[in-house]
Amino acid sequence: DPMLAGKRTALVLMAAAILVPSTQAADPAVAAEDRQRVEAVARISPSVVAVVTGGGSGVVISEDGYALTNYHVVGGQGPALRCGLPDGRLYDAVVVGLDRIGDVALIKLLPREPGGKFPFATMGDSDTVKVGDWSLALGNPFLLATDFTPTVTFGMVSGVRRYQYPERGMFEYTDCIQSDTSINPGNSGGPLFNIKGELIGINGRGSFDKRGRVNSGVGYAISINQIKNFMGHLKAGLQVDHASLGAVVASSSEEEGSRPRVLVSGLIPSDAERRGLQLGDELVRFAGRPVNTVNQFKNVLGLYPKGWRVPLTVRREREGGGAENRQMLVRLMG
């Protein structure tokens, strides 16, 4: 039937117009975002490390070869490592500093020529990261980068200030960034960038339980601001020690439906006790952040090494009734 054939032809042409839109009609803003993403990847890729010894990833953060990766990538591998860069060359490297609790390691790549300099990533401000921001993960999943060219994945920040409980007494991820940007075994220690190509985190853990260690779209990156706080300890090769307040806290509410409170339930001799912290005090703010749950407290506490001084605000019940806020500056212990 010629009429039926004509209708079929018209439908095919309509479908083609829908499925293959004209490039001339592309939104200029979308095209600009595409260019920004491609340019960012080209700019940051040279700094991404394939940690051959340990089978993971990393990222160079200075022209003299300092690089970040996970503790679980290099822990137990010995002080000497072999690392590859996207220039196709293999480099000797050494372990400089380890943070077992925070799952971070600082290593140093050694130049092949005297005075050689390395391409490096610019560190951003992870406190400005918001849910819905685009993110880029680069690394060596499944050891695919046999020529040391990193695999690139693109996605969205799914959560910020997440808390992940420790595993085997280590790898406590506090204040971390959750992303649906695909990471898989081998991505560990690799960088998470924002769309501008700034380093905002180091990829480490993922919720793989239901997928046999394969990406499930829920990955966690250690925030770069937390790592900055420990950088002096790492570069000095010191044993990194995360902080404790010297107090045990617990969530409590007086009655059903009342607001959650975080109360001091235990104390040991510490600077916090000397400054006046008492059993039963309610934590209101810690290091400048409001505290409503134990997780929020742990999230902030994990950002600091021992010895840092931070402001603390507590609410204390008066003997005659009512309550008052008290502020103190406490030195955190190990």
PDB file of C-alpha atoms in Angstrom, residues 23-312:
ATOM      1  CA  THR A  23      24.236  19.786  16.341  1.00  0.00           C
ATOM      2  CA  GLN A  24      23.338  23.321  15.299  1.00  0.00           C
ATOM      3  CA  ALA A  25      20.465  23.272  17.796  1.00  0.00           C
ATOM      4  CA  ALA A  26      22.656  22.234  20.752  1.00  0.00           C
ATOM      5  CA  ASP A  27      22.365  24.409  23.851  1.00  0.00           C
ATOM      6  CA  PRO A  28      25.485  26.638  24.044  1.00  0.00           C
ATOM      7  CA  ALA A  29      25.587  26.212  27.820  1.00  0.00           C
ATOM      8  CA  VAL A  30      25.655  22.407  27.478  1.00  0.00           C
ATOM      9  CA  ALA A  31      28.404  22.617  24.868  1.00  0.00           C
ATOM     10  CA  ALA A  32      30.419  24.895  27.171  1.00  0.00           C
ATOM     11  CA  GLU A  33      30.043  22.417  30.066  1.00  0.00           C
ATOM     12  CA  ASP A  34      31.206  19.599  27.804  1.00  0.00           C
ATOM     13  CA  ARG A  35      34.292  21.572  26.808  1.00  0.00           C
ATOM     14  CA  GLN A  36      35.030  22.444  30.453  1.00  0.00           C
ATOM     15  CA  ARG A  37      34.851  18.780  31.455  1.00  0.00           C
ATOM     16  CA  VAL A  38      37.058  17.591  28.586  1.00  0.00           C
ATOM     17  CA  GLU A  39      39.602  20.354  29.226  1.00  0.00           C
ATOM     18  CA  ALA A  40      39.648  19.562  32.960  1.00  0.00           C
ATOM     19  CA  VAL A  41      40.324  15.877  32.298  1.00  0.00           C
ATOM     20  CA  ALA A  42      43.172  16.719  29.917  1.00  0.00           C
ATOM     21  CA  ARG A  43      44.680  19.074  32.506  1.00  0.00           C
ATOM     22  CA  ILE A  44      44.480  16.768  35.533  1.00  0.00           C
ATOM     23  CA  SER A  45      45.222  13.355  33.983  1.00  0.00           C
ATOM     24  CA  PRO A  46      49.038  13.791  33.941  1.00  0.00           C
ATOM     25  CA  SER A  47      49.068  13.981  37.772  1.00  0.00           C
ATOM     26  CA  VAL A  48      47.296  10.640  38.336  1.00  0.00           C
ATOM     27  CA  VAL A  49      49.468   7.806  39.656  1.00  0.00           C
ATOM     28  CA  ALA A  50      49.157   4.076  39.023  1.00  0.00           C
ATOM     29  CA  VAL A  51      50.618   2.510  42.174  1.00  0.00           C
ATOM     30  CA  VAL A  52      52.061  -0.663  40.657  1.00  0.00           C
ATOM     31  CA  THR A  53      53.323  -1.905  44.043  1.00  0.00           C
ATOM     32  CA  GLY A  54      49.987  -2.379  45.797  1.00  0.00           C
ATOM     33  CA  GLY A  55      47.750  -2.305  42.756  1.00  0.00           C
ATOM     34  CA  GLY A  56      46.002   0.986  43.425  1.00  0.00           C
ATOM     35  CA  SER A  57      45.964   4.642  42.463  1.00  0.00           C
ATOM     36  CA  GLY A  58      47.239   7.989  43.689  1.00  0.00           C
ATOM     37  CA  VAL A  59      47.704  11.615  42.740  1.00  0.00           C
ATOM     38  CA  VAL A  60      50.743  13.903  42.703  1.00  0.00           C
ATOM     39  CA  ILE A  61      50.201  17.083  44.752  1.00  0.00           C
ATOM     40  CA  SER A  62      53.520  18.920  44.307  1.00  0.00           C
ATOM     41  CA  GLU A  63      56.087  19.410  41.561  1.00  0.00           C
ATOM     42  CA  ASP A  64      58.744  17.675  43.657  1.00  0.00           C
ATOM     43  CA  GLY A  65      56.792  14.413  43.581  1.00  0.00           C
ATOM     44  CA  TYR A  66      54.767  14.165  46.794  1.00  0.00           C
ATOM     45  CA  ALA A  67      51.643  12.110  46.141  1.00  0.00           C
ATOM     46  CA  LEU A  68      48.604  10.915  48.091  1.00  0.00           C
ATOM     47  CA  THR A  69      47.111   7.426  48.144  1.00  0.00           C
ATOM     48  CA  ASN A  70      45.350   5.134  50.636  1.00  0.00           C
ATOM     49  CA  TYR A  71      47.090   3.464  53.542  1.00  0.00           C
ATOM     50  CA  HIS A  72      45.414   0.200  52.532  1.00  0.00           C
ATOM     51  CA  VAL A  73      47.116   0.432  49.116  1.00  0.00           C
ATOM     52  CA  VAL A  74      50.700   0.700  50.389  1.00  0.00           C
ATOM     53  CA  GLY A  75      50.455  -0.598  53.963  1.00  0.00           C
ATOM     54  CA  GLY A  76      52.556  -3.729  54.315  1.00  0.00           C
ATOM     55  CA  GLN A  77      54.308  -3.184  50.968  1.00  0.00           C
ATOM     56  CA  GLY A  78      57.566  -1.946  52.485  1.00  0.00           C
ATOM     57  CA  PRO A  79      59.128   1.522  52.112  1.00  0.00           C
ATOM     58  CA  ALA A  80      60.031   1.205  48.406  1.00  0.00           C
ATOM     59  CA  LEU A  81      57.377   1.378  45.678  1.00  0.00           C
ATOM     60  CA  ARG A  82      57.054   1.482  41.888  1.00  0.00           C
ATOM     61  CA  CYS A  83      54.593   3.943  40.361  1.00  0.00           C
ATOM     62  CA  GLY A  84      53.582   4.821  36.817  1.00  0.00           C
ATOM     63  CA  LEU A  85      52.442   8.124  35.360  1.00  0.00           C
ATOM     64  CA  PRO A  86      50.457   8.831  32.172  1.00  0.00           C
ATOM     65  CA  ASP A  87      53.707   9.784  30.425  1.00  0.00           C
ATOM     66  CA  GLY A  88      54.161   6.008  30.185  1.00  0.00           C
ATOM     67  CA  ARG A  89      57.168   5.910  32.456  1.00  0.00           C
ATOM     68  CA  LEU A  90      57.769   3.940  35.641  1.00  0.00           C
ATOM     69  CA  TYR A  91      59.145   5.759  38.695  1.00  0.00           C
ATOM     70  CA  ASP A  92      60.692   4.658  41.958  1.00  0.00           C
ATOM     71  CA  ALA A  93      58.858   5.984  45.018  1.00  0.00           C
ATOM     72  CA  VAL A  94      59.169   5.856  48.800  1.00  0.00           C
ATOM     73  CA  VAL A  95      56.628   5.870  51.608  1.00  0.00           C
ATOM     74  CA  VAL A  96      56.919   9.089  53.635  1.00  0.00           C
ATOM     75  CA  GLY A  97      54.036   9.109  56.120  1.00  0.00           C
ATOM     76  CA  LEU A  98      51.088   6.891  57.073  1.00  0.00           C
ATOM     77  CA  ASP A  99      47.702   7.593  58.629  1.00  0.00           C
ATOM     78  CA  ARG A 100      46.269   4.169  59.469  1.00  0.00           C
ATOM     79  CA  ILE A 101      43.052   5.437  61.046  1.00  0.00           C
ATOM     80  CA  GLY A 102      42.315   7.934  58.275  1.00  0.00           C
ATOM     81  CA  ASP A 103      43.435   5.487  55.524  1.00  0.00           C
ATOM     82  CA  VAL A 104      45.861   7.982  53.980  1.00  0.00           C
ATOM     83  CA  ALA A 105      49.460   7.599  52.870  1.00  0.00           C
ATOM     84  CA  LEU A 106      51.917  10.202  51.628  1.00  0.00           C
ATOM     85  CA  ILE A 107      54.481   8.869  49.163  1.00  0.00           C
ATOM     86  CA  LYS A 108      57.193  10.578  47.124  1.00  0.00           C
ATOM     87  CA  LEU A 109      58.001   9.814  43.521  1.00  0.00           C
ATOM     88  CA  LEU A 110      61.664  10.147  42.608  1.00  0.00           C
ATOM     89  CA  PRO A 111      62.542  11.970  39.375  1.00  0.00           C
ATOM     90  CA  ARG A 112      64.345   9.970  36.701  1.00  0.00           C
ATOM     91  CA  GLU A 113      66.561  12.947  35.895  1.00  0.00           C
ATOM     92  CA  PRO A 114      68.225  15.323  38.392  1.00  0.00           C
ATOM     93  CA  GLY A 115      65.957  18.281  39.109  1.00  0.00           C
ATOM     94  CA  GLY A 116      63.024  16.698  37.278  1.00  0.00           C
ATOM     95  CA  LYS A 117      59.585  18.118  38.071  1.00  0.00           C
ATOM     96  CA  PHE A 118      56.233  16.394  38.124  1.00  0.00           C
ATOM     97  CA  PRO A 119      52.779  17.476  36.931  1.00  0.00           C
ATOM     98  CA  PHE A 120      50.588  17.926  40.006  1.00  0.00           C
ATOM     99  CA  ALA A 121      46.977  18.492  40.984  1.00  0.00           C
ATOM    100  CA  THR A 122      45.742  21.660  42.667  1.00  0.00           C
ATOM    101  CA  MET A 123      44.054  21.045  46.012  1.00  0.00           C
ATOM    102  CA  GLY A 124      40.601  22.564  46.373  1.00  0.00           C
ATOM    103  CA  ASP A 125      38.379  23.353  49.365  1.00  0.00           C
ATOM    104  CA  SER A 126      36.247  20.308  50.197  1.00  0.00           C
ATOM    105  CA  ASP A 127      34.121  22.350  52.624  1.00  0.00           C
ATOM    106  CA  THR A 128      32.549  24.076  49.612  1.00  0.00           C
ATOM    107  CA  VAL A 129      31.430  20.791  47.999  1.00  0.00           C
ATOM    108  CA  LYS A 130      27.643  20.471  47.790  1.00  0.00           C
ATOM    109  CA  VAL A 131      25.272  17.635  47.044  1.00  0.00           C
ATOM    110  CA  GLY A 132      24.520  17.779  43.320  1.00  0.00           C
ATOM    111  CA  ASP A 133      27.968  19.021  42.286  1.00  0.00           C
ATOM    112  CA  TRP A 134      29.579  17.154  39.395  1.00  0.00           C
ATOM    113  CA  SER A 135      32.669  15.111  40.219  1.00  0.00           C
ATOM    114  CA  LEU A 136      35.401  13.244  38.339  1.00  0.00           C
ATOM    115  CA  ALA A 137      37.230  10.134  39.556  1.00  0.00           C
ATOM    116  CA  LEU A 138      40.498   9.099  37.932  1.00  0.00           C
ATOM    117  CA  GLY A 139      42.515   5.991  38.659  1.00  0.00           C
ATOM    118  CA  ASN A 140      43.470   2.446  37.812  1.00  0.00           C
ATOM    119  CA  PRO A 141      40.399   0.201  38.340  1.00  0.00           C
ATOM    120  CA  PHE A 142      40.987  -3.504  37.728  1.00  0.00           C
ATOM    121  CA  LEU A 143      44.589  -2.547  36.806  1.00  0.00           C
ATOM    122  CA  LEU A 144      43.371  -1.547  33.342  1.00  0.00           C
ATOM    123  CA  ALA A 145      45.996   1.201  33.010  1.00  0.00           C
ATOM    124  CA  THR A 146      48.808  -1.022  31.768  1.00  0.00           C
ATOM    125  CA  ASP A 147      50.218   2.035  29.964  1.00  0.00           C
ATOM    126  CA  PHE A 148      49.511   4.122  33.122  1.00  0.00           C
ATOM    127  CA  THR A 149      46.774   6.158  31.385  1.00  0.00           C
ATOM    128  CA  PRO A 150      44.002   6.589  33.985  1.00  0.00           C
ATOM    129  CA  THR A 151      40.391   5.565  33.604  1.00  0.00           C
ATOM    130  CA  VAL A 152      38.011   8.541  33.989  1.00  0.00           C
ATOM    131  CA  THR A 153      34.487   8.336  35.434  1.00  0.00           C
ATOM    132  CA  PHE A 154      31.984  11.148  35.773  1.00  0.00           C
ATOM    133  CA  GLY A 155      29.125  11.536  38.228  1.00  0.00           C
ATOM    134  CA  MET A 156      27.554  13.511  41.012  1.00  0.00           C
ATOM    135  CA  VAL A 157      28.233  14.187  44.675  1.00  0.00           C
ATOM    136  CA  SER A 158      25.538  12.208  46.492  1.00  0.00           C
ATOM    137  CA  GLY A 159      26.300  13.235  50.074  1.00  0.00           C
ATOM    138  CA  VAL A 160      28.690  15.283  52.187  1.00  0.00           C
ATOM    139  CA  ARG A 161      29.914  14.956  55.788  1.00  0.00           C
ATOM    140  CA  ARG A 162      29.216  11.220  55.795  1.00  0.00           C
ATOM    141  CA  TYR A 163      30.550   9.016  58.609  1.00  0.00           C
ATOM    142  CA  GLN A 164      31.809   5.485  57.900  1.00  0.00           C
ATOM    143  CA  TYR A 165      32.533   3.271  60.904  1.00  0.00           C
ATOM    144  CA  PRO A 166      36.051   1.841  61.284  1.00  0.00           C
ATOM    145  CA  GLU A 167      36.998  -1.540  59.839  1.00  0.00           C
ATOM    146  CA  ARG A 168      39.274  -3.740  61.984  1.00  0.00           C
ATOM    147  CA  GLY A 169      40.066  -0.726  64.160  1.00  0.00           C
ATOM    148  CA  MET A 170      41.262   1.295  61.153  1.00  0.00           C
ATOM    149  CA  PHE A 171      39.862   3.167  58.159  1.00  0.00           C
ATOM    150  CA  GLU A 172      37.468   5.447  60.017  1.00  0.00           C
ATOM    151  CA  TYR A 173      36.124   7.773  57.318  1.00  0.00           C
ATOM    152  CA  THR A 174      34.917  10.979  58.927  1.00  0.00           C
ATOM    153  CA  ASP A 175      33.343  13.941  57.161  1.00  0.00           C
ATOM    154  CA  CYS A 176      33.833  12.123  53.857  1.00  0.00           C
ATOM    155  CA  ILE A 177      32.313  12.825  50.435  1.00  0.00           C
ATOM    156  CA  GLN A 178      29.835  10.323  48.992  1.00  0.00           C
ATOM    157  CA  SER A 179      29.666  10.134  45.209  1.00  0.00           C
ATOM    158  CA  ASP A 180      27.959   8.023  42.545  1.00  0.00           C
ATOM    159  CA  THR A 181      31.014   8.527  40.337  1.00  0.00           C
ATOM    160  CA  SER A 182      32.022   4.931  39.619  1.00  0.00           C
ATOM    161  CA  ILE A 183      34.957   3.545  41.603  1.00  0.00           C
ATOM    162  CA  ASN A 184      36.058  -0.084  41.625  1.00  0.00           C
ATOM    163  CA  PRO A 185      38.899  -2.151  43.096  1.00  0.00           C
ATOM    164  CA  GLY A 186      42.065  -0.398  41.926  1.00  0.00           C
ATOM    165  CA  ASN A 187      40.563   3.090  42.225  1.00  0.00           C
ATOM    166  CA  SER A 188      41.637   3.096  45.878  1.00  0.00           C
ATOM    167  CA  GLY A 189      43.878   6.054  46.635  1.00  0.00           C
ATOM    168  CA  GLY A 190      42.956   7.855  43.434  1.00  0.00           C
ATOM    169  CA  PRO A 191      41.715  11.428  43.219  1.00  0.00           C
ATOM    170  CA  LEU A 192      38.201  12.827  43.246  1.00  0.00           C
ATOM    171  CA  PHE A 193      38.047  16.177  41.441  1.00  0.00           C
ATOM    172  CA  ASN A 194      35.375  18.820  41.103  1.00  0.00           C
ATOM    173  CA  ILE A 195      34.363  19.934  37.618  1.00  0.00           C
ATOM    174  CA  LYS A 196      37.010  22.679  37.701  1.00  0.00           C
ATOM    175  CA  GLY A 197      39.722  20.064  38.106  1.00  0.00           C
ATOM    176  CA  GLU A 198      40.463  20.830  41.770  1.00  0.00           C
ATOM    177  CA  LEU A 199      41.331  17.926  44.068  1.00  0.00           C
ATOM    178  CA  ILE A 200      38.543  17.568  46.651  1.00  0.00           C
ATOM    179  CA  GLY A 201      39.141  14.061  47.995  1.00  0.00           C
ATOM    180  CA  ILE A 202      40.939  10.728  47.874  1.00  0.00           C
ATOM    181  CA  ASN A 203      38.753   7.765  46.914  1.00  0.00           C
ATOM    182  CA  GLY A 204      38.919   4.855  49.308  1.00  0.00           C
ATOM    183  CA  ARG A 205      35.842   2.941  50.404  1.00  0.00           C
ATOM    184  CA  GLY A 206      32.663   1.881  48.665  1.00  0.00           C
ATOM    185  CA  SER A 207      29.424   0.129  49.553  1.00  0.00           C
ATOM    186  CA  PHE A 208      30.235  -3.048  47.649  1.00  0.00           C
ATOM    187  CA  ASP A 209      28.605  -5.614  49.951  1.00  0.00           C
ATOM    188  CA  LYS A 210      25.785  -6.523  47.579  1.00  0.00           C
ATOM    189  CA  ARG A 211      27.869  -6.560  44.414  1.00  0.00           C
ATOM    190  CA  GLY A 212      30.900  -8.710  45.166  1.00  0.00           C
ATOM    191  CA  ARG A 213      33.398  -5.812  45.371  1.00  0.00           C
ATOM    192  CA  VAL A 214      32.145  -4.261  42.116  1.00  0.00           C
ATOM    193  CA  ASN A 215      30.860  -0.687  41.825  1.00  0.00           C
ATOM    194  CA  SER A 216      27.396  -0.114  43.260  1.00  0.00           C
ATOM    195  CA  GLY A 217      27.298   3.643  42.692  1.00  0.00           C
ATOM    196  CA  VAL A 218      28.084   4.456  46.335  1.00  0.00           C
ATOM    197  CA  GLY A 219      31.703   5.457  46.904  1.00  0.00           C
ATOM    198  CA  TYR A 220      33.391   7.504  49.623  1.00  0.00           C
ATOM    199  CA  ALA A 221      36.320   9.912  49.380  1.00  0.00           C
ATOM    200  CA  ILE A 222      38.399  11.252  52.255  1.00  0.00           C
ATOM    201  CA  SER A 223      37.980  15.030  52.179  1.00  0.00           C
ATOM    202  CA  ILE A 224      41.071  16.952  51.112  1.00  0.00           C
ATOM    203  CA  ASN A 225      40.586  19.448  53.963  1.00  0.00           C
ATOM    204  CA  GLN A 226      40.968  16.643  56.505  1.00  0.00           C
ATOM    205  CA  ILE A 227      44.174  15.519  54.774  1.00  0.00           C
ATOM    206  CA  LYS A 228      45.517  19.083  54.813  1.00  0.00           C
ATOM    207  CA  ASN A 229      45.263  19.095  58.624  1.00  0.00           C
ATOM    208  CA  PHE A 230      47.548  16.047  58.824  1.00  0.00           C
ATOM    209  CA  MET A 231      49.972  17.049  56.055  1.00  0.00           C
ATOM    210  CA  GLY A 232      52.632  18.371  58.431  1.00  0.00           C
ATOM    211  CA  HIS A 233      52.669  15.084  60.335  1.00  0.00           C
ATOM    212  CA  LEU A 234      52.744  13.045  57.129  1.00  0.00           C
ATOM    213  CA  LYS A 235      55.621  15.010  55.582  1.00  0.00           C
ATOM    214  CA  ALA A 236      57.617  14.743  58.800  1.00  0.00           C
ATOM    215  CA  GLY A 237      57.198  10.962  58.751  1.00  0.00           C
ATOM    216  CA  LEU A 238      55.611  11.023  62.205  1.00  0.00           C
ATOM    217  CA  GLN A 239      53.191   8.421  63.497  1.00  0.00           C
ATOM    218  CA  VAL A 240      49.899  10.137  62.703  1.00  0.00           C
ATOM    219  CA  ASP A 241      47.529  10.160  65.678  1.00  0.00           C
ATOM    220  CA  HIS A 242      43.924  11.293  65.394  1.00  0.00           C
ATOM    221  CA  ALA A 243      42.455  13.314  68.222  1.00  0.00           C
ATOM    222  CA  SER A 244      40.283  12.458  71.180  1.00  0.00           C
ATOM    223  CA  LEU A 245      38.406  14.911  73.377  1.00  0.00           C
ATOM    224  CA  GLY A 246      39.083  12.888  76.499  1.00  0.00           C
ATOM    225  CA  ALA A 247      35.353  12.355  76.963  1.00  0.00           C
ATOM    226  CA  VAL A 248      32.744   9.765  76.033  1.00  0.00           C
ATOM    227  CA  VAL A 249      29.538  11.203  74.570  1.00  0.00           C
ATOM    228  CA  ALA A 250      26.144   9.609  74.016  1.00  0.00           C
ATOM    229  CA  SER A 251      22.874  10.626  72.385  1.00  0.00           C
ATOM    230  CA  SER A 252      19.970  11.176  74.751  1.00  0.00           C
ATOM    231  CA  SER A 253      16.494  12.677  74.878  1.00  0.00           C
ATOM    232  CA  GLU A 254      14.484  13.396  78.004  1.00  0.00           C
ATOM    233  CA  GLU A 255      11.191  12.210  76.595  1.00  0.00           C
ATOM    234  CA  GLU A 256       9.645  10.953  73.379  1.00  0.00           C
ATOM    235  CA  GLY A 257       9.558  13.661  70.736  1.00  0.00           C
ATOM    236  CA  SER A 258      12.067  15.946  72.432  1.00  0.00           C
ATOM    237  CA  ARG A 259      15.104  17.238  70.565  1.00  0.00           C
ATOM    238  CA  PRO A 260      18.177  14.997  70.379  1.00  0.00           C
ATOM    239  CA  ARG A 261      21.006  15.888  72.721  1.00  0.00           C
ATOM    240  CA  VAL A 262      24.639  14.817  72.940  1.00  0.00           C
ATOM    241  CA  LEU A 263      25.685  14.433  76.571  1.00  0.00           C
ATOM    242  CA  VAL A 264      29.062  13.806  78.193  1.00  0.00           C
ATOM    243  CA  SER A 265      28.749  10.357  79.769  1.00  0.00           C
ATOM    244  CA  GLY A 266      32.378   9.717  80.690  1.00  0.00           C
ATOM    245  CA  LEU A 267      35.587  11.665  81.348  1.00  0.00           C
ATOM    246  CA  ILE A 268      39.275  10.866  81.696  1.00  0.00           C
ATOM    247  CA  PRO A 269      42.042  13.218  82.851  1.00  0.00           C
ATOM    248  CA  SER A 270      42.483  15.609  79.918  1.00  0.00           C
ATOM    249  CA  ASP A 271      42.716  19.256  78.965  1.00  0.00           C
ATOM    250  CA  ALA A 272      38.930  19.260  78.441  1.00  0.00           C
ATOM    251  CA  GLU A 273      38.413  18.199  82.055  1.00  0.00           C
ATOM    252  CA  ARG A 274      40.912  20.794  83.295  1.00  0.00           C
ATOM    253  CA  ARG A 275      39.069  23.481  81.325  1.00  0.00           C
ATOM    254  CA  GLY A 276      35.852  22.621  83.164  1.00  0.00           C
ATOM    255  CA  LEU A 277      34.035  19.964  81.098  1.00  0.00           C
ATOM    256  CA  GLN A 278      31.763  17.936  83.386  1.00  0.00           C
ATOM    257  CA  LEU A 279      29.650  14.794  83.273  1.00  0.00           C
ATOM    258  CA  GLY A 280      26.159  15.597  82.056  1.00  0.00           C
ATOM    259  CA  ASP A 281      27.213  18.614  79.990  1.00  0.00           C
ATOM    260  CA  GLU A 282      25.412  18.857  76.653  1.00  0.00           C
ATOM    261  CA  LEU A 283      27.657  19.459  73.628  1.00  0.00           C
ATOM    262  CA  VAL A 284      26.212  22.309  71.587  1.00  0.00           C
ATOM    263  CA  ARG A 285      29.058  23.245  69.229  1.00  0.00           C
ATOM    264  CA  PHE A 286      32.422  21.612  68.576  1.00  0.00           C
ATOM    265  CA  ALA A 287      35.197  23.245  66.515  1.00  0.00           C
ATOM    266  CA  GLY A 288      32.685  25.757  65.148  1.00  0.00           C
ATOM    267  CA  ARG A 289      30.028  23.257  64.067  1.00  0.00           C
ATOM    268  CA  PRO A 290      26.662  22.500  65.693  1.00  0.00           C
ATOM    269  CA  VAL A 291      26.475  19.035  67.288  1.00  0.00           C
ATOM    270  CA  ASN A 292      23.128  17.223  67.456  1.00  0.00           C
ATOM    271  CA  THR A 293      24.210  13.567  67.162  1.00  0.00           C
ATOM    272  CA  VAL A 294      27.181  11.417  68.118  1.00  0.00           C
ATOM    273  CA  ASN A 295      27.935  10.929  64.414  1.00  0.00           C
ATOM    274  CA  GLN A 296      28.191  14.685  63.919  1.00  0.00           C
ATOM    275  CA  PHE A 297      30.609  14.876  66.828  1.00  0.00           C
ATOM    276  CA  LYS A 298      32.747  12.014  65.461  1.00  0.00           C
ATOM    277  CA  ASN A 299      32.694  13.580  62.001  1.00  0.00           C
ATOM    278  CA  VAL A 300      34.262  16.788  63.284  1.00  0.00           C
ATOM    279  CA  LEU A 301      36.622  15.111  65.752  1.00  0.00           C
ATOM    280  CA  GLY A 302      38.117  12.969  62.983  1.00  0.00           C
ATOM    281  CA  LEU A 303      39.285  16.063  61.115  1.00  0.00           C
ATOM    282  CA  TYR A 304      41.997  16.889  63.648  1.00  0.00           C
ATOM    283  CA  PRO A 305      45.310  15.466  64.879  1.00  0.00           C
ATOM    284  CA  LYS A 306      46.152  15.348  68.563  1.00  0.00           C
ATOM    285  CA  GLY A 307      47.382  18.619  70.023  1.00  0.00           C
ATOM    286  CA  TRP A 308      45.007  20.905  68.093  1.00  0.00           C
ATOM    287  CA  ARG A 309      43.074  23.466  70.131  1.00  0.00           C
ATOM    288  CA  VAL A 310      39.416  23.850  69.235  1.00  0.00           C
ATOM    289  CA  PRO A 311      36.508  25.835  70.694  1.00  0.00           C
ATOM    290  CA  LEU A 312      33.819  23.922  72.561  1.00  0.00           C
TER     291      LEU A 312
END
